[in-house]
Tab-separated table of C-alpha atoms in Angstrom:
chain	number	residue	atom	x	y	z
A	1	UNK	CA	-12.158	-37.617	3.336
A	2	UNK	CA	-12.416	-41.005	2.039
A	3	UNK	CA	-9.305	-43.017	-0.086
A	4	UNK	CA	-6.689	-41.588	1.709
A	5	UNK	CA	-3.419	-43.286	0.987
A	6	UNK	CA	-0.041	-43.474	2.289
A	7	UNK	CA	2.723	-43.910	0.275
A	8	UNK	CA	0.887	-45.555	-2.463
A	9	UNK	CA	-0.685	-47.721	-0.440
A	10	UNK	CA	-4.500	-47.645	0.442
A	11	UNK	CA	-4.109	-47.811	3.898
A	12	UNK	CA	-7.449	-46.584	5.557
A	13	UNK	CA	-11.052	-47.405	3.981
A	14	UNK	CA	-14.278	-45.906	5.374
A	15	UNK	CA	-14.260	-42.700	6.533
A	16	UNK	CA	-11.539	-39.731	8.243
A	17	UNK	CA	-13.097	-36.662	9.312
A	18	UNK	CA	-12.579	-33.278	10.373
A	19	UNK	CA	-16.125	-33.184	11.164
A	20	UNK	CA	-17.371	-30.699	8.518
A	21	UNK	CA	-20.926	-30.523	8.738
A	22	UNK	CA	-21.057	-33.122	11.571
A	23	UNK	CA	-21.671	-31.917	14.961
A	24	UNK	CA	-21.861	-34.624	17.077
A	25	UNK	CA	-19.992	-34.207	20.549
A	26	UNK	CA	-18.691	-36.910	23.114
A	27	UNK	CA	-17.744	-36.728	26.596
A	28	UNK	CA	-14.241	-35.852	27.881
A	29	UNK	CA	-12.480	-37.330	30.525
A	30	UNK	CA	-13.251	-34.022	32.302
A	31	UNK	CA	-17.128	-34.710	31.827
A	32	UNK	CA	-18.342	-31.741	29.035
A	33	UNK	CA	-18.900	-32.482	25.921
A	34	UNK	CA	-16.768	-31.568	23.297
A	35	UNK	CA	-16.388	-32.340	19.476
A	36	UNK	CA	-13.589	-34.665	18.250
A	37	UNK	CA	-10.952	-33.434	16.249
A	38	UNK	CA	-10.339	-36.806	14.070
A	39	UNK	CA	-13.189	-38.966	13.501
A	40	UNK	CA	-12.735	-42.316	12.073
A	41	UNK	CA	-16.022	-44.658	11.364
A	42	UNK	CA	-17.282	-47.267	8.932
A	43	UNK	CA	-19.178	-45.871	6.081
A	44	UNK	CA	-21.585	-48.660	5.723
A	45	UNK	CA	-24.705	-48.562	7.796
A	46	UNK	CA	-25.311	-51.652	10.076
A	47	UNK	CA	-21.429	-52.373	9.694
A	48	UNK	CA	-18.935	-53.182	12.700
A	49	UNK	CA	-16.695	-49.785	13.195
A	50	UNK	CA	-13.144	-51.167	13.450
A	51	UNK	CA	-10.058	-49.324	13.828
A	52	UNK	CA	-6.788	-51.229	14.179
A	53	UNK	CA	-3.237	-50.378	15.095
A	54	UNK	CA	-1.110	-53.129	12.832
A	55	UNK	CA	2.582	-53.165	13.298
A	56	UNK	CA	5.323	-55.034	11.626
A	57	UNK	CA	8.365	-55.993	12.907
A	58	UNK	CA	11.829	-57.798	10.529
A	59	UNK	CA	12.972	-59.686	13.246
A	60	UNK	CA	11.507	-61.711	15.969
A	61	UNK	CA	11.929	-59.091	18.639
A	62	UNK	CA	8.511	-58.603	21.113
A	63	UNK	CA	7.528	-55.521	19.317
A	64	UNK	CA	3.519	-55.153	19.229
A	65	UNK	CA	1.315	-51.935	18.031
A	66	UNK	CA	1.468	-49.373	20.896
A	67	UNK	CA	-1.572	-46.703	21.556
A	68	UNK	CA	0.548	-43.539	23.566
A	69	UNK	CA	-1.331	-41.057	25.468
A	70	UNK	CA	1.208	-38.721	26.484
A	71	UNK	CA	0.983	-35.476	28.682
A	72	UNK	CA	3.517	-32.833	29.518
A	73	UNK	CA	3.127	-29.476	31.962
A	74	UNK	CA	4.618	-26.454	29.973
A	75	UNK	CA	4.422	-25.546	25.794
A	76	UNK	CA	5.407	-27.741	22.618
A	77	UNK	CA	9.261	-27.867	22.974
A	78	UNK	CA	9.488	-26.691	26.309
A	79	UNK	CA	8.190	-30.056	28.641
A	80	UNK	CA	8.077	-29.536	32.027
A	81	UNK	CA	7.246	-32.558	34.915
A	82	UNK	CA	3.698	-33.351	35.342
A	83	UNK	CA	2.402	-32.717	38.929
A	84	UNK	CA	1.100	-35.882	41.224
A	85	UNK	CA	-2.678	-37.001	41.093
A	86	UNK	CA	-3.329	-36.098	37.272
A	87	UNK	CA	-4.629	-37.654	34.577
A	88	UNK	CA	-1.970	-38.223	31.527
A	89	UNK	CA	-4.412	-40.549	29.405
A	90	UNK	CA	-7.720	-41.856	29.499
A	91	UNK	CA	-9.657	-44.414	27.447
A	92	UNK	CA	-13.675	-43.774	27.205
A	93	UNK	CA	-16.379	-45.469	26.007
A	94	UNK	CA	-20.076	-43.892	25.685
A	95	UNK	CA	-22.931	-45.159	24.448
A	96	UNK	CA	-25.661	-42.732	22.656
A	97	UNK	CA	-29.240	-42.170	24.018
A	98	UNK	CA	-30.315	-41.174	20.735
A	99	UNK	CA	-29.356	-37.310	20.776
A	100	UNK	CA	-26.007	-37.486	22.990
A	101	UNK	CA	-23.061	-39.711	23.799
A	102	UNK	CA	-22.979	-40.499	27.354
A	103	UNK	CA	-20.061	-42.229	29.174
A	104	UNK	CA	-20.303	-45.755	30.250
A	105	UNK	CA	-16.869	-46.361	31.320
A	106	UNK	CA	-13.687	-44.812	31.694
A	107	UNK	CA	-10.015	-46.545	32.638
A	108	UNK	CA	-7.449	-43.458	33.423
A	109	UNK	CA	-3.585	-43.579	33.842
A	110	UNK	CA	-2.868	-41.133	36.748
A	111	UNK	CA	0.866	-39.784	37.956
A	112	UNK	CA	1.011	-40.451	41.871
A	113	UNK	CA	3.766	-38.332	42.304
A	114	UNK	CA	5.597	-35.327	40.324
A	115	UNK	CA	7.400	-36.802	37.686
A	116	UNK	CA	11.218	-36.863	37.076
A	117	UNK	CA	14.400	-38.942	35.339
A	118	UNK	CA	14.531	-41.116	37.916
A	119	UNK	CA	10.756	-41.627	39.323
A	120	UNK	CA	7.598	-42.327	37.236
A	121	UNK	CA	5.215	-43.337	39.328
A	122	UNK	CA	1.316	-44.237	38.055
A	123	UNK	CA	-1.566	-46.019	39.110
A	124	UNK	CA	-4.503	-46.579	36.885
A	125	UNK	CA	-8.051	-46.229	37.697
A	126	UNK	CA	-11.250	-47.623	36.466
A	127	UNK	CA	-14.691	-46.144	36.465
A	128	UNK	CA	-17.971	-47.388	35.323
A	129	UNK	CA	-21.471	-45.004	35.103
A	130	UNK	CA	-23.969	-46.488	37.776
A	131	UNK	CA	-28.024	-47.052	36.790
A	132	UNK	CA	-29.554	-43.760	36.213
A	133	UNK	CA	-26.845	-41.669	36.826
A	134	UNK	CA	-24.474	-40.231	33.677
A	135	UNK	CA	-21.556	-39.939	35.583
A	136	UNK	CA	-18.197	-42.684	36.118
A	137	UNK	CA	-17.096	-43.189	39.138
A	138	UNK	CA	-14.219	-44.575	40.879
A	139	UNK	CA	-14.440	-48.501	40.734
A	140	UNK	CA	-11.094	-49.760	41.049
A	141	UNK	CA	-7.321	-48.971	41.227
A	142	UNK	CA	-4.598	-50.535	40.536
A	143	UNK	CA	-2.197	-48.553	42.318
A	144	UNK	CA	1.677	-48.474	41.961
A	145	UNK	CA	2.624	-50.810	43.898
A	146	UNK	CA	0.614	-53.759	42.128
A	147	UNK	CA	-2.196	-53.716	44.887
A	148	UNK	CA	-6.051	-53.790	43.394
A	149	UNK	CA	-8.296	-51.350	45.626
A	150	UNK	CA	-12.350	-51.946	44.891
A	151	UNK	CA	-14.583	-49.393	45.909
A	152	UNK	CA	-17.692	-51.006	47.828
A	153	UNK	CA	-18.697	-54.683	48.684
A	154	UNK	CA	-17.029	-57.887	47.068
A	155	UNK	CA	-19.502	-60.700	47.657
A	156	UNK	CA	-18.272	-64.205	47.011
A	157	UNK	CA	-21.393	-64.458	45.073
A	158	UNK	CA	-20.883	-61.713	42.682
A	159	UNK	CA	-17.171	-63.414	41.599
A	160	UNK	CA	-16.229	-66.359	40.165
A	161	UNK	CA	-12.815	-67.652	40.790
A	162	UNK	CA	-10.578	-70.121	38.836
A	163	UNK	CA	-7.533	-72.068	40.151
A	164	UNK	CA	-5.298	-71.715	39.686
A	165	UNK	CA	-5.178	-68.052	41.106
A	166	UNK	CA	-2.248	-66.501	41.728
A	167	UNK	CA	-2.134	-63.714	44.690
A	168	UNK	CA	-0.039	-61.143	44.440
A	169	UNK	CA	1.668	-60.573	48.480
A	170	UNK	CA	1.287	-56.532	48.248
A	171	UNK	CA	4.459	-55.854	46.034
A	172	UNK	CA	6.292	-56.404	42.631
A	173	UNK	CA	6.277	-60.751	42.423
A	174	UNK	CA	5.405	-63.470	45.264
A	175	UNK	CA	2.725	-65.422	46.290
A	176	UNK	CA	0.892	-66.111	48.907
């Protein structure tokens, strides 16, 4: 579908599909392949492939566009509280090797405990695909609590460091 409009207004160029006659699959966050429900991309060849959540506020309130992945145990209209240690939303990118998408990197916003009213807590992870392998794997964390946790080596060579640098003491605020 191309010139879709909303309200009068032309609000998306290039192209929206449903992907009739295209069968092109990406990874999930689960690892298989699977094909994408919505598809938006740049018609032109050659052309940057830009997608942009624009929001507009009347007052001077903080308000900024907002990308929501949401996730809910149970059916539509009947939520029920999402267990600890799983995956509510997950941002992927992947790269093609000419016949497939394959995942480069993956951040993913995890529940660390079964969620209720008064308790939401998350932790986010990071993952990047290693040389010759096609799989992410855990990187980094940034668990609940505001600590970082790196998988493998830090070498003072490998980072680069600008003061000033402030260092979190292990919970919400300080410095140490």
């Amino acid at each position: 579908l191309t010139g879709i409009s909303l309200n009068g207004v032309n609000g998306l160029t290039g192209q929206l599909s449903s992907n009739a006659g295209d069968a092109t699959t990406v990874p999930s966050s689960g690892g298989t392949l699977v094909t994408p429900k919505i598809r938006l991309s740049d018609a032109a060849a050659n052309a940057a492939s830009v997608q942009a959540i624009q929001g507009y506020s009347f007052t001077t309130a903080n308000f900024g566009s907002t990308l929501v992945g949401t996730r809910s145990y149970g059916a539509v209209g009947a939520h029920a509280a999402v267990a600890a240690d799983r995956s509510v939303f997950t941002l992927l990118g992947a790269a093609s090797d000419g016949t497939k998408y394959n995942p480069i990197g993956r951040i993913d916003y995890y529940t660390v405990n079964t969620q209720s009213g008064t308790n939401a807590g998350g932790e986010i992870r990071f993952l990047t695909t290693p040389v010759n392998t096609l799989v992410p794997t855990l990187s980094a964390t940034i668990r609940n609590n505001g600590d970082l946790a790196v998988v493998g080596a830090i070498s003072a060579a490998a980072m680069t460091l600008t003061a000033p640098l402030p260092l979190s003491s292990g919970g919400n605020g300080g410095t140490s």
